[in-house]
Coordinates of C-alpha atoms in Angstrom, one line a residue:
X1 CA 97.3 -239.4 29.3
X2 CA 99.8 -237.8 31.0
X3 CA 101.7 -236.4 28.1
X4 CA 98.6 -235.4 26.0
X5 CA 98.0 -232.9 29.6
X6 CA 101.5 -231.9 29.1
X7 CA 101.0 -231.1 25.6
X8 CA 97.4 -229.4 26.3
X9 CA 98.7 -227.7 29.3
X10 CA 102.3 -226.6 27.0
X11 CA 99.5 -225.1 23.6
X12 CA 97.4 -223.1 26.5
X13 CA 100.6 -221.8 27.7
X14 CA 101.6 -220.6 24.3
X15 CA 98.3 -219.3 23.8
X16 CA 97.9 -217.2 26.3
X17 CA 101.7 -215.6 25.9
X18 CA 100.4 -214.8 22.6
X19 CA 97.2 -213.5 23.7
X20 CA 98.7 -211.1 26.1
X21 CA 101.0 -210.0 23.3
X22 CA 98.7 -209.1 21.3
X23 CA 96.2 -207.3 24.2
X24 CA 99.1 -205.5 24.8
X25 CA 98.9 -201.2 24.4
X26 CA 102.5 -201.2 24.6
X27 CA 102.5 -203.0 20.8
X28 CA 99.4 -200.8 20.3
X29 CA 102.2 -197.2 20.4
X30 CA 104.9 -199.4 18.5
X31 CA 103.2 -200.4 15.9
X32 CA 101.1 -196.8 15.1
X33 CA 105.2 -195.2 15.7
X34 CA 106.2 -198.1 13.2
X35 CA 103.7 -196.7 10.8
X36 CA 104.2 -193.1 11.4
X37 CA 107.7 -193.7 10.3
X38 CA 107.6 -195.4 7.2
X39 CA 105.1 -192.9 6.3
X40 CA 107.6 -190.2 7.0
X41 CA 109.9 -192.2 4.7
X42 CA 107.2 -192.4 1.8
X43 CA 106.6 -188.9 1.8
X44 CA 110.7 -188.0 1.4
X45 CA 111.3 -190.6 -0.8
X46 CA 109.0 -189.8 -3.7
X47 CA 107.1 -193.4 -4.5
X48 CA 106.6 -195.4 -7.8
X49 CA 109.5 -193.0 -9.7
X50 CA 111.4 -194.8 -12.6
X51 CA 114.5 -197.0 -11.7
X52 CA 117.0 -194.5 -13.6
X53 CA 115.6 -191.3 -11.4
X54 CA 116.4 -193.4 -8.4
X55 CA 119.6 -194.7 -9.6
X56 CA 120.7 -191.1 -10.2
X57 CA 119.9 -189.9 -6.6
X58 CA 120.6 -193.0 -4.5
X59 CA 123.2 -194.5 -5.8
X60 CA 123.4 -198.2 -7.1
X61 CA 124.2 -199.4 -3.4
X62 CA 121.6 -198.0 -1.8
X63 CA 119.1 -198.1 -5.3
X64 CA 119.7 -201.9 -4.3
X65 CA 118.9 -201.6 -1.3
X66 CA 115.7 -200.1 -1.2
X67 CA 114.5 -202.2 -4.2
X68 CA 115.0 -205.1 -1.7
X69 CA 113.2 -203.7 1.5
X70 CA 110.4 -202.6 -1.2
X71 CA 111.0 -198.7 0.1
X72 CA 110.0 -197.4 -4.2
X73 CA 106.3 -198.5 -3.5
X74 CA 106.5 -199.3 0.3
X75 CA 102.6 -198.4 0.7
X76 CA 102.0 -202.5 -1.7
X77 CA 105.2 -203.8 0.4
X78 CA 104.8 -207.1 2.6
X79 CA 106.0 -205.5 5.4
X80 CA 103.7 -202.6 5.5
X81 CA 100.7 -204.9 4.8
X82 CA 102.3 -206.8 8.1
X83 CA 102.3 -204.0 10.1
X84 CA 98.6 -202.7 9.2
X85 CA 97.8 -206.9 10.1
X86 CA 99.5 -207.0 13.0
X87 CA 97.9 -203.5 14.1
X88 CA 94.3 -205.0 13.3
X89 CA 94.9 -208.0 15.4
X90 CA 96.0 -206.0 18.1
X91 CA 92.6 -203.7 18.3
X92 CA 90.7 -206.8 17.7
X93 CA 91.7 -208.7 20.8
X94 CA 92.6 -205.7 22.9
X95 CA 88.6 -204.9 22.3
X96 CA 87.5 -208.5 23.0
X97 CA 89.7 -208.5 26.2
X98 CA 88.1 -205.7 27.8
X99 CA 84.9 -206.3 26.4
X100 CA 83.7 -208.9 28.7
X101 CA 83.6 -206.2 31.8
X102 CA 81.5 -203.8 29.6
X103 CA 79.2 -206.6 28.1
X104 CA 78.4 -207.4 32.0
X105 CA 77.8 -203.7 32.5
X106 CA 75.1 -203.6 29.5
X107 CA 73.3 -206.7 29.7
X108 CA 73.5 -207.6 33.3
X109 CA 70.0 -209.9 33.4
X110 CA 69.0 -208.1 36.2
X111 CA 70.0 -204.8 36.6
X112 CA 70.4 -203.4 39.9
X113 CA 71.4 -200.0 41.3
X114 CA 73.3 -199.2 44.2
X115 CA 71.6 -196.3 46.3
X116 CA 74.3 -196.0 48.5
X117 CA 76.6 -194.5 45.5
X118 CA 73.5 -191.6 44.7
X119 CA 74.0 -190.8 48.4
X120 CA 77.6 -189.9 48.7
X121 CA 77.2 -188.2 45.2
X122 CA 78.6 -184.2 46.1
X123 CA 76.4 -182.8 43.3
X124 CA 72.6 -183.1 44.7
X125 CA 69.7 -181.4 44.2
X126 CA 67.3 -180.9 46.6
X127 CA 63.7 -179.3 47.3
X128 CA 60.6 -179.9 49.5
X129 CA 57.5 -180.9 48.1
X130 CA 53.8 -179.9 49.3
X131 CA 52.7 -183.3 48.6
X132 CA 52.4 -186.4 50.5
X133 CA 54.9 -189.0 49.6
X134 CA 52.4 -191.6 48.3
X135 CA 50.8 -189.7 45.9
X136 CA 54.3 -188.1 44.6
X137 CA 55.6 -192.2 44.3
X138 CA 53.2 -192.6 41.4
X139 CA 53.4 -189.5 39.4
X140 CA 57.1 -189.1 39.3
X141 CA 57.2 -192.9 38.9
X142 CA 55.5 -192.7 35.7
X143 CA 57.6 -189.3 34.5
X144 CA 60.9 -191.3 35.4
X145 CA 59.7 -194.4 33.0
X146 CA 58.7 -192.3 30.3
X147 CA 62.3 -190.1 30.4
X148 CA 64.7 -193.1 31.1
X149 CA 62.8 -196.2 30.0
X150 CA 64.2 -198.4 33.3
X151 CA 63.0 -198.2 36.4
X152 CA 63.1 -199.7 39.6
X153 CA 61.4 -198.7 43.2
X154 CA 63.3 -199.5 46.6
X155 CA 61.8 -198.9 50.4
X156 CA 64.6 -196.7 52.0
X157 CA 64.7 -195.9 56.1
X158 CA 62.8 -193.1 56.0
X159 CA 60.7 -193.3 52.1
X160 CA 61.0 -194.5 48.7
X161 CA 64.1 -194.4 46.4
X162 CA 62.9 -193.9 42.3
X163 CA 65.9 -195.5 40.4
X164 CA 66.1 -195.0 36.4
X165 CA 68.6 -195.3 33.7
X166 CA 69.5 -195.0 30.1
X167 CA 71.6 -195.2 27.6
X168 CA 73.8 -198.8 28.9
X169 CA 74.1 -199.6 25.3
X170 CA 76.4 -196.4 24.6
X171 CA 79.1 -197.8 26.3
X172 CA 79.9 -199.6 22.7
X173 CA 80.5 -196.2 21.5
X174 CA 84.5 -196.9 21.5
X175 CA 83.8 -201.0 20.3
X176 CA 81.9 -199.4 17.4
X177 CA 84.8 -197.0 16.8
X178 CA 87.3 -199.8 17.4
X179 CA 85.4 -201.5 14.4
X180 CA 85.4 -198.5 12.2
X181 CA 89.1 -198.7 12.5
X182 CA 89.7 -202.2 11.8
X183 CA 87.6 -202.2 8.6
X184 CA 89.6 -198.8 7.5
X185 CA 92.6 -201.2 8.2
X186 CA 91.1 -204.3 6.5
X187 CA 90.1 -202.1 3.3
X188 CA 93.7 -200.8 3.1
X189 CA 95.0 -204.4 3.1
X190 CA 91.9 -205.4 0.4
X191 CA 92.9 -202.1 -1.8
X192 CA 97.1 -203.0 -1.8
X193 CA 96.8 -207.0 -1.8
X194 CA 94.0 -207.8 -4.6
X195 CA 93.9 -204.3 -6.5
X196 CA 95.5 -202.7 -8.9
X197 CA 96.3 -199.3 -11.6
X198 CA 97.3 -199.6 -15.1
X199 CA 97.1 -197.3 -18.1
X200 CA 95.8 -198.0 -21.5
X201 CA 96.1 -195.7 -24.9
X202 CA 93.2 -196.3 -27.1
X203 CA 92.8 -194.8 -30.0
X204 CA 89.6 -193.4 -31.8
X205 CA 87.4 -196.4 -33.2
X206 CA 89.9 -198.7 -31.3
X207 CA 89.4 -201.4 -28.6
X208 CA 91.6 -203.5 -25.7
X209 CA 90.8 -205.8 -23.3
X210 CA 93.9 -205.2 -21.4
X211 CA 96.0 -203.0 -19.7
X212 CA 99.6 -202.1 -18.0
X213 CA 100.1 -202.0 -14.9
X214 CA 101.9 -199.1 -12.9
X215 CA 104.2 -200.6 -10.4
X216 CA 105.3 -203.7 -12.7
X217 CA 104.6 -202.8 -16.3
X218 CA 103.3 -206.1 -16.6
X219 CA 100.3 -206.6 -18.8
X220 CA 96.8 -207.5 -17.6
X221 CA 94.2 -209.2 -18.9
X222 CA 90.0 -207.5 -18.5
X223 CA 87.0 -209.3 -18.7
X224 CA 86.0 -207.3 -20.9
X225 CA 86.6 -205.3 -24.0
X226 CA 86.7 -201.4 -23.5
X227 CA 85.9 -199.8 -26.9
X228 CA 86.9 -196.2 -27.6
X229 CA 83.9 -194.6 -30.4
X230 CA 85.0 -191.2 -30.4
X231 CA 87.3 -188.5 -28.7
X232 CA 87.1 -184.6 -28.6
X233 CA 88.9 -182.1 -26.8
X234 CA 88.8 -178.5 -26.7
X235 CA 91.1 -175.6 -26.0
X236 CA 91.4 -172.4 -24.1
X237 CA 92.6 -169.1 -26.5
X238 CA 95.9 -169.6 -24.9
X239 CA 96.2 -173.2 -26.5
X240 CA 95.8 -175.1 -22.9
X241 CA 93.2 -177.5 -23.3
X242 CA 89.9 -177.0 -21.7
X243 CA 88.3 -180.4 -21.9
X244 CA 88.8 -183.9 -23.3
X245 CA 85.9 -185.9 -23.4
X246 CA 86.3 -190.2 -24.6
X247 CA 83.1 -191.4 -25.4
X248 CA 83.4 -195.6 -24.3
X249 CA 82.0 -198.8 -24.9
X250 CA 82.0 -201.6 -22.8
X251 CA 81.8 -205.3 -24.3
X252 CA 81.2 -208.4 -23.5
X253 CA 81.9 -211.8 -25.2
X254 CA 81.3 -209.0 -28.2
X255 CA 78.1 -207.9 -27.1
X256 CA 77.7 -203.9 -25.7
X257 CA 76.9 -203.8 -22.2
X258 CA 77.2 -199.9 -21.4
X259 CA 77.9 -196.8 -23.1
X260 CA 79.3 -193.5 -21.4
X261 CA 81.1 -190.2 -22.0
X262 CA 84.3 -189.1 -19.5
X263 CA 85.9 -186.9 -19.0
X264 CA 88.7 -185.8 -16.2
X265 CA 86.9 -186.5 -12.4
X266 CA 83.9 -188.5 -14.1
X267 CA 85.2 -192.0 -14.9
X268 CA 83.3 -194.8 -16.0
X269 CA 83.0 -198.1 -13.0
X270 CA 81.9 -201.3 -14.5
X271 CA 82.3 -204.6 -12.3
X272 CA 84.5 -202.5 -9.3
X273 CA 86.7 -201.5 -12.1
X274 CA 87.0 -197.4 -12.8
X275 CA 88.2 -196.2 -15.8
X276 CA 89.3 -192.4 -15.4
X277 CA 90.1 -189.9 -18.2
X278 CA 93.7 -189.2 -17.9
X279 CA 95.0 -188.0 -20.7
X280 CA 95.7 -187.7 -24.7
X281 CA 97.5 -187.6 -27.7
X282 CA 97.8 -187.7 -31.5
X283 CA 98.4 -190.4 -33.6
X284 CA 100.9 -190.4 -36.0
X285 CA 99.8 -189.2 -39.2
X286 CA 99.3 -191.8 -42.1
X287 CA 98.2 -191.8 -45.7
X288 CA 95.4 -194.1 -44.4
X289 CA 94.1 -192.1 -41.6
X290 CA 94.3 -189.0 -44.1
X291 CA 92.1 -190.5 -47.1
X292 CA 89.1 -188.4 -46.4
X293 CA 90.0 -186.0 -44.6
X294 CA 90.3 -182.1 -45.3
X295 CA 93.6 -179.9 -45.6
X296 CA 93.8 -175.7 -46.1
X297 CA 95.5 -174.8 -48.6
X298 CA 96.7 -171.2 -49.0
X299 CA 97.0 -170.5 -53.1
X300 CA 98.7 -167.6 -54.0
X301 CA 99.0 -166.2 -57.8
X302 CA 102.3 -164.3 -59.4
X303 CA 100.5 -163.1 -62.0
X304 CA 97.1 -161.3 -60.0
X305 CA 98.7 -160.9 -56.9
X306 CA 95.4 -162.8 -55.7
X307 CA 95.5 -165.4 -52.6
X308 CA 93.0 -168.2 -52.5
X309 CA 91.8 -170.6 -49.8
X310 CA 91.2 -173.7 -50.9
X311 CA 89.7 -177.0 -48.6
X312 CA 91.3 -180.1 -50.4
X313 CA 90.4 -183.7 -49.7
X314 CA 93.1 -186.1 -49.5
X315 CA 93.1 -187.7 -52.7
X316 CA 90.8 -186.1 -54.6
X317 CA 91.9 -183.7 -57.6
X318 CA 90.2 -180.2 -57.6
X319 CA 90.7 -177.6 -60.3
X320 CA 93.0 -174.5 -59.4
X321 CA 91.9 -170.8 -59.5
X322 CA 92.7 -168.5 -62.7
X323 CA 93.0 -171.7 -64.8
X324 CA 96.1 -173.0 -63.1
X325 CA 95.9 -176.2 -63.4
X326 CA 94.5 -179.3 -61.5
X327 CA 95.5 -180.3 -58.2
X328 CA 95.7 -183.4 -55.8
X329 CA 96.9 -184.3 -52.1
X330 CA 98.6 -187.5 -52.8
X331 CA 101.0 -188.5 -49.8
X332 CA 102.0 -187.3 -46.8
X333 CA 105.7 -187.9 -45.3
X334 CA 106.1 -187.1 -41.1
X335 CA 110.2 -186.7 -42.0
X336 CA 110.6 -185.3 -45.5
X337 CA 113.9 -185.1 -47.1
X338 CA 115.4 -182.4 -49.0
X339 CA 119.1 -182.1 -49.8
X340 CA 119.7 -184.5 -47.1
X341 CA 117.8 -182.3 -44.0
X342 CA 114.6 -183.6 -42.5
X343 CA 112.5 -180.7 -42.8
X344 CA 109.5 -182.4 -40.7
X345 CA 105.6 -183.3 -41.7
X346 CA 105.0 -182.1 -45.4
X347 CA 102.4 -183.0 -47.4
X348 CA 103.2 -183.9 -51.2
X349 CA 100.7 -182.8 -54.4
X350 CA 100.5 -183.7 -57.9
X351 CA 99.9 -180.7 -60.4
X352 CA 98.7 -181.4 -63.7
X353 CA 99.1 -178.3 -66.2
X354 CA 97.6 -178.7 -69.5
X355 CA 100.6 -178.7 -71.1
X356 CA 103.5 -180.0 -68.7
X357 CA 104.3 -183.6 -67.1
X358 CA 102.5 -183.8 -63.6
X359 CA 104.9 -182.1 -61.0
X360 CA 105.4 -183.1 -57.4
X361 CA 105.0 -180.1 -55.2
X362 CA 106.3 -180.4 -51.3
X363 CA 104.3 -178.8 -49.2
X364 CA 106.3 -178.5 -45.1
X365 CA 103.8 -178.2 -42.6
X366 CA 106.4 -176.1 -40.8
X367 CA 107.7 -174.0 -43.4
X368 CA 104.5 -172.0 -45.3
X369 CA 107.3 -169.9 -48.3
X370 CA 109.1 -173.2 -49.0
X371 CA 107.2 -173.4 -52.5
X372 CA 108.6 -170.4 -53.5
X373 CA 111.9 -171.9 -54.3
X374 CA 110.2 -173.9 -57.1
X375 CA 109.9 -170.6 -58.5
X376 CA 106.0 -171.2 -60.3
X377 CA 103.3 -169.6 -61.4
X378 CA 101.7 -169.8 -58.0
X379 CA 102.8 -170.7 -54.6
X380 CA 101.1 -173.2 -52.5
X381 CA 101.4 -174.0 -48.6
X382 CA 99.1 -175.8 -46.2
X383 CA 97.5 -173.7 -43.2
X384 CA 95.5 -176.1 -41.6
X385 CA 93.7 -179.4 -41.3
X386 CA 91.8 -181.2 -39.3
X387 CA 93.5 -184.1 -36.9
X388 CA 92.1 -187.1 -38.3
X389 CA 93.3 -189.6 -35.0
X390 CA 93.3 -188.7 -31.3
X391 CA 94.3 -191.4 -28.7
X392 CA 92.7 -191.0 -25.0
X393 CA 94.5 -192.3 -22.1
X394 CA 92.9 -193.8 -19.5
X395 CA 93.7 -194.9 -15.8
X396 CA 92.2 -197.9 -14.8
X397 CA 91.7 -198.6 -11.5
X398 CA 90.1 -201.5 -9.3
X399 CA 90.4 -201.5 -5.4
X400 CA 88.3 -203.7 -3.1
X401 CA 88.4 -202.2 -0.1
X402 CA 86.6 -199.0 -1.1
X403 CA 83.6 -200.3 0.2
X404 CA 84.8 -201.4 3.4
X405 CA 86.8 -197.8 3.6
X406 CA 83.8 -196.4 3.3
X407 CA 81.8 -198.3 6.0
X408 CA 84.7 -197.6 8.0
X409 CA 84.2 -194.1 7.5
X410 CA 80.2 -194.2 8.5
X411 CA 80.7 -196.0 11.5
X412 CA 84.0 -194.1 12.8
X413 CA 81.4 -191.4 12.4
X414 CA 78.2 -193.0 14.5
X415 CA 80.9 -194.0 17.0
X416 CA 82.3 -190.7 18.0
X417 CA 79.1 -189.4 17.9
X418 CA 77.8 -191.6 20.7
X419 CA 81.1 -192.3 22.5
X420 CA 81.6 -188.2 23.0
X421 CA 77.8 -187.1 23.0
X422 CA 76.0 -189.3 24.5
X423 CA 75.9 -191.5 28.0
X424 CA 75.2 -194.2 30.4
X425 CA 72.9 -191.9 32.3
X426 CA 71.3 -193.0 36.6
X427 CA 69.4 -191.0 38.4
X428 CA 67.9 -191.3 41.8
X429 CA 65.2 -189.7 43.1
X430 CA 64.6 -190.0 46.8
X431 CA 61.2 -189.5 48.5
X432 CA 60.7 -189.3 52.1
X433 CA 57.9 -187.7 54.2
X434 CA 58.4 -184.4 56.0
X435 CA 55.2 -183.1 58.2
X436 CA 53.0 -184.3 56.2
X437 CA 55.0 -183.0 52.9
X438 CA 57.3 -184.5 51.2
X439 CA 61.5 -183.8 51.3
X440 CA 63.0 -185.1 47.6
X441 CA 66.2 -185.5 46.7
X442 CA 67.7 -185.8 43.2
X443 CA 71.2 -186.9 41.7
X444 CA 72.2 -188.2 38.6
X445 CA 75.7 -190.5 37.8
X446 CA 77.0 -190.7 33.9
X447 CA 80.0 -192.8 33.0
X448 CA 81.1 -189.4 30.8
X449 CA 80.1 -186.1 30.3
X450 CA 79.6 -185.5 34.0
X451 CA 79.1 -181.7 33.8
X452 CA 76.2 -182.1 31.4
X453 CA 75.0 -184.8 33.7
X454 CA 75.2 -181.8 36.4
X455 CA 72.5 -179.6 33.8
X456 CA 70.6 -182.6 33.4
X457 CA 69.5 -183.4 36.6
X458 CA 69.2 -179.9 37.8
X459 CA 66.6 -179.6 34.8
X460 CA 64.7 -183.2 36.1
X461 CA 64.7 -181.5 39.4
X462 CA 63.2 -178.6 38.1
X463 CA 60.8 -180.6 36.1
X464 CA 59.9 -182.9 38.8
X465 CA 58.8 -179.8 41.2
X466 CA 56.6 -178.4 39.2
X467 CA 54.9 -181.7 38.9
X468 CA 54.8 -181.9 42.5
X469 CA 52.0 -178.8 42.3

C-alpha cells in the first residue's frame, strides 16, 4: 500500500512539474523567439534549392551540415514541427489553467453583484427625478431588463438599488482567439506532416496516375488517373505567352469522373488534391507525331522568278507549280548532318521529276537559302508549321490543414472582434426618495473598454430621465 502511495504521490509530482512547465509564459516568449529565428534563417537561406547550388555556396562542411539539422527545407523539418507542438501545448494548458477563474466569472449559478463596488466607482452620474421612488422602481426596472437582460433588485438604507448586466460570455473573447491560434498551429503541422507537392509533365492525349515529389524526387502514386485531352496557349506580339490553358480529365478505375479547363491561378481540386497549371513545353518532334500534320513551304522558281506558298501534309505527295515535279514530306531529322556539322531540325522531301531518279531534298528549319546549294530548278525551304505536341506542367498539391487554417482564420476573426469591441458590461442604478421626489444615481463597471463604458452610462442616464417624465 504504502509503495503504490509513493508511486501515486512520485506520478502527481511529475505531473504537475510538467504541468507548470508547460502553463509557463516564460516558454510561451522562448518558443515564439525560437520560431522567429529559424524563420529569419529560412528567409536567408533560400529553401528547397538543388544540392549543387548549396554545395557551391556553403561549402561541403557546412552543405553537410545543414542537410543534417534539415536547415534546406526547415519549414517539413522535425524540429520545426516540434516547436509549432510544443507552442500548441503551451497555449492549450496555459488557457485551461486560467480558465477555471473566468468560467466561475461567467457561469456563477447565482450571480450576484456587489453594490458596494458601484459606490466607490469615481465616474457617477447623477440627477433628481420628479417622481416618487415606487413608481420609478417599476418602469426603469423593466427598461433595465429589456437593455441588459439580467437583473436583480436590492433594499439599500435609504431606497432601492436596480442591478443589471451583460455581456459575461465575452470574456471568452481571448479563449476563442487562443483557439483560432491553436488550429492555425495544428493546420500548419497537418499541411507539413501528411501533405505534399510534386510536378507532373503530361503530354497532349496522355495520362499519369502519379507524380514527383518536390523535396525528395521520389515518385508518388494518385488514386486516380489525371488525363490531359488537349492543350493551347497563346502569345503576346512580343512572343511572351499570354495564356496556356490544359483541358483535364479525371479517372477512376477507368471511368471519367470530372472534366475541366485550367489555366495559371484556376487549378482543378479533386479529393483535397489541387492540380495547378504551371507550366509548358514542346515535345520533341517525331515522324509519328508529324503524319498528318501541315508544314509551309516557301517554293521559289529560277526560271519565272515566281515564289509560291505551298501547305504540305506530312506524307502526302502534291504536285509542284509550273510543272516542276511532284513533291512529298517524308522524314524529319531534329540533328541533321551535313559534311559532318549538325545543322539542327530539317525536314527531308522526295522530288520526283518526270524524267530523273527521286531526289532527296534537306530542308533546315534554321537555315531558309540552304537549298540553294543544290543548285535546281527551284528552291524550297520551310516557313512554318504547326506544333503537333505540347506537354503542360502541372503542380500538384494536397495539404490537410487548409481547412483548419481557414477556421482558424474565421475564428481569430470573431475573437478579436468581441475580445476588443465588446464587454462584460454592470450597471447600477440607485433610487432613493428625496421630498417626495426621487434622487437616482447611475454607474456602470466593464472589465475593458472603460471609456466607452463612461459614454454608455452617461447615455442610460440620459435615457433613464427622460423616462422619469
Amino acid at each position: 500500500k504504502g509503495k503504490n502511495m509513493e508511486k501515486g504521490e512520485s506520478s502527481s509530482y511529475y505531473f504537475n512539474k510538467l504541468w507548470k512547465f508547460f502553463a509557463s509564459v516564460r516558454l510561451t516568449v522562448i518558443i515564439l523567439l525560437s520560431l522567429a529565428a529559424t524563420s529569419v534563417i529560412g528567409t536567408v537561406i533560400p529553401q528547397n534549392a538543388g544540392d549543387a547550388a548549396y554545395l557551391r555556396k556553403y561549402g561541403e562542411v557546412l552543405y553537410r551540415i545543414f542537410h543534417v539539422l534539415d536547415i534546406f527545407d526547415m519549414y517539413h523539418s522535425w524540429w520545426f514541427q516540434f516547436l509549432l507542438l510544443m507552442l500548441t501545448m503551451n497555449i492549450i494548458i496555459c488557457s485551461a489553467e486560467r480558465l477555471s477563474s473566468t468560467w466561475k466569472i461567467i457561469f456563477p449559478g447565482n450571480p450576484r453583484l456587489n453594490i458596494s463596488r458601484f459606490r466607490k466607482h469615481p465616474d457617477k452620474e447623477e440627477f433628481i427625478a420628479d417622481c416618487p421612488m415606487e413608481r420609478l422602481k417599476d418602469t426603469y426596472t423593466s427598461f433595465m431588463s429589456e437593455a441588459f437582460g439580467y437583473t436583480e433588485m436590492k433594499q439599500s438604507d435609504d431606497g432601492v438599488c436596480i442591478l443589471a448586466e451583460k455581456g459575461r460570455w465575452t470574456r471568452m473573447g481571448v479563449y476563442i482567439v487562443h483557439i483560432s491560434v491553436i488550429l492555425l498551429l495544428l493546420g500548419g503541422l497537418a499541411g507539413s506532416m501528411f501533405g505534399f507537392e510534386g510536378f507532373v509533365n503530361i503530354p497532349e492525349g496522355g495520362s499519369t496516375d502519379h507524380i514527383r515529389l518536390r523535396k525528395t524526387d521520389q515518385i508518388k502514386q494518385l488514386d486516380f488517373t489525371i488525363r490531359c485531352n488537349d492543350f493551347s496557349v497563346s502569345f503576346y506580339d512580343s512572343g511572351a505567352p499570354e495564356e496556356f490553358r490544359s483541358s483535364l480529365s479525371v479517372l477512376e478505375n477507368g471511368k471519367l469522373v470530372l472534366d475541366r479547363d485550367i489555366i495559371v491561378n484556376d487549378p482543378l481540386r479533386y479529393k483535397g488534391i489541387s492540380m495547378f497549371q504551371s507550366s509548358y513545353g514542346k515535345l520533341p518532334l517525331s515522324i509519328e507525331r508529324l503524319k498528318g500534320k501541315a508544314i509551309t513551304l516557301d517554293i521559289k522558281s529560277k526560271a519565272t522568278g515566281m515564289s509560291y506558298t505551298e501547305k504540305a501534309i506530312f506524307g502526302q505527295k502534291f504536285d509542284l507549280p509550273e510543272n516542276m515535279g511532284t513533291f512529298v514530306i517524308k522524314d524529319f531529322d531534329d540533328s541533321y548532318g551535313f559534311r559532318g556539322h549538325n545543322i539542327g531540325e530539317s525536314f527531308v522531301g522526295e522530288l520526283i521529276t518526270g524524267n530523273g531518279e527521286p531526289l532527296d531534298i534537306a530542308m533546315p528549319v534554321r537555315f531558309p537559302q540552304f537549298d540553294m546549294m543544290r543548285k535546281g530548278d527551284f528552291i524550297v525551304s520551310v516557313v512554318g508549321y504547326d506544333y503537333p505536341y505540347y506537354y503542360t506542367g502541372l503542380q500538384v498539391t494536397k495539404d490537410p490543414g487548409v481547412v483548419i487554417v481557414y477556421t482558424g482564420f474565421v475564428l481569430m476573426i470573431i475573437g478579436f472582434y468581441i475580445t476588443f469591441f465588446m464587454s462584460h458590461q454592470r450597471l447600477c442604478v440607485e433610487l432613493a426618495e428625496n421630498n417626495g421626489k426621487s434622487r437616482v444615481k447611475v454607474s456602470g463597471i466593464a472589465d475593458r473598454n472603460k471609456m466607452g463604458m463612461e459614454t454608455r452610462t452617461k447615455k442610460l442616464s440620459e435615457r433613464l430621465a427622460a423616462l422619469s417624465h
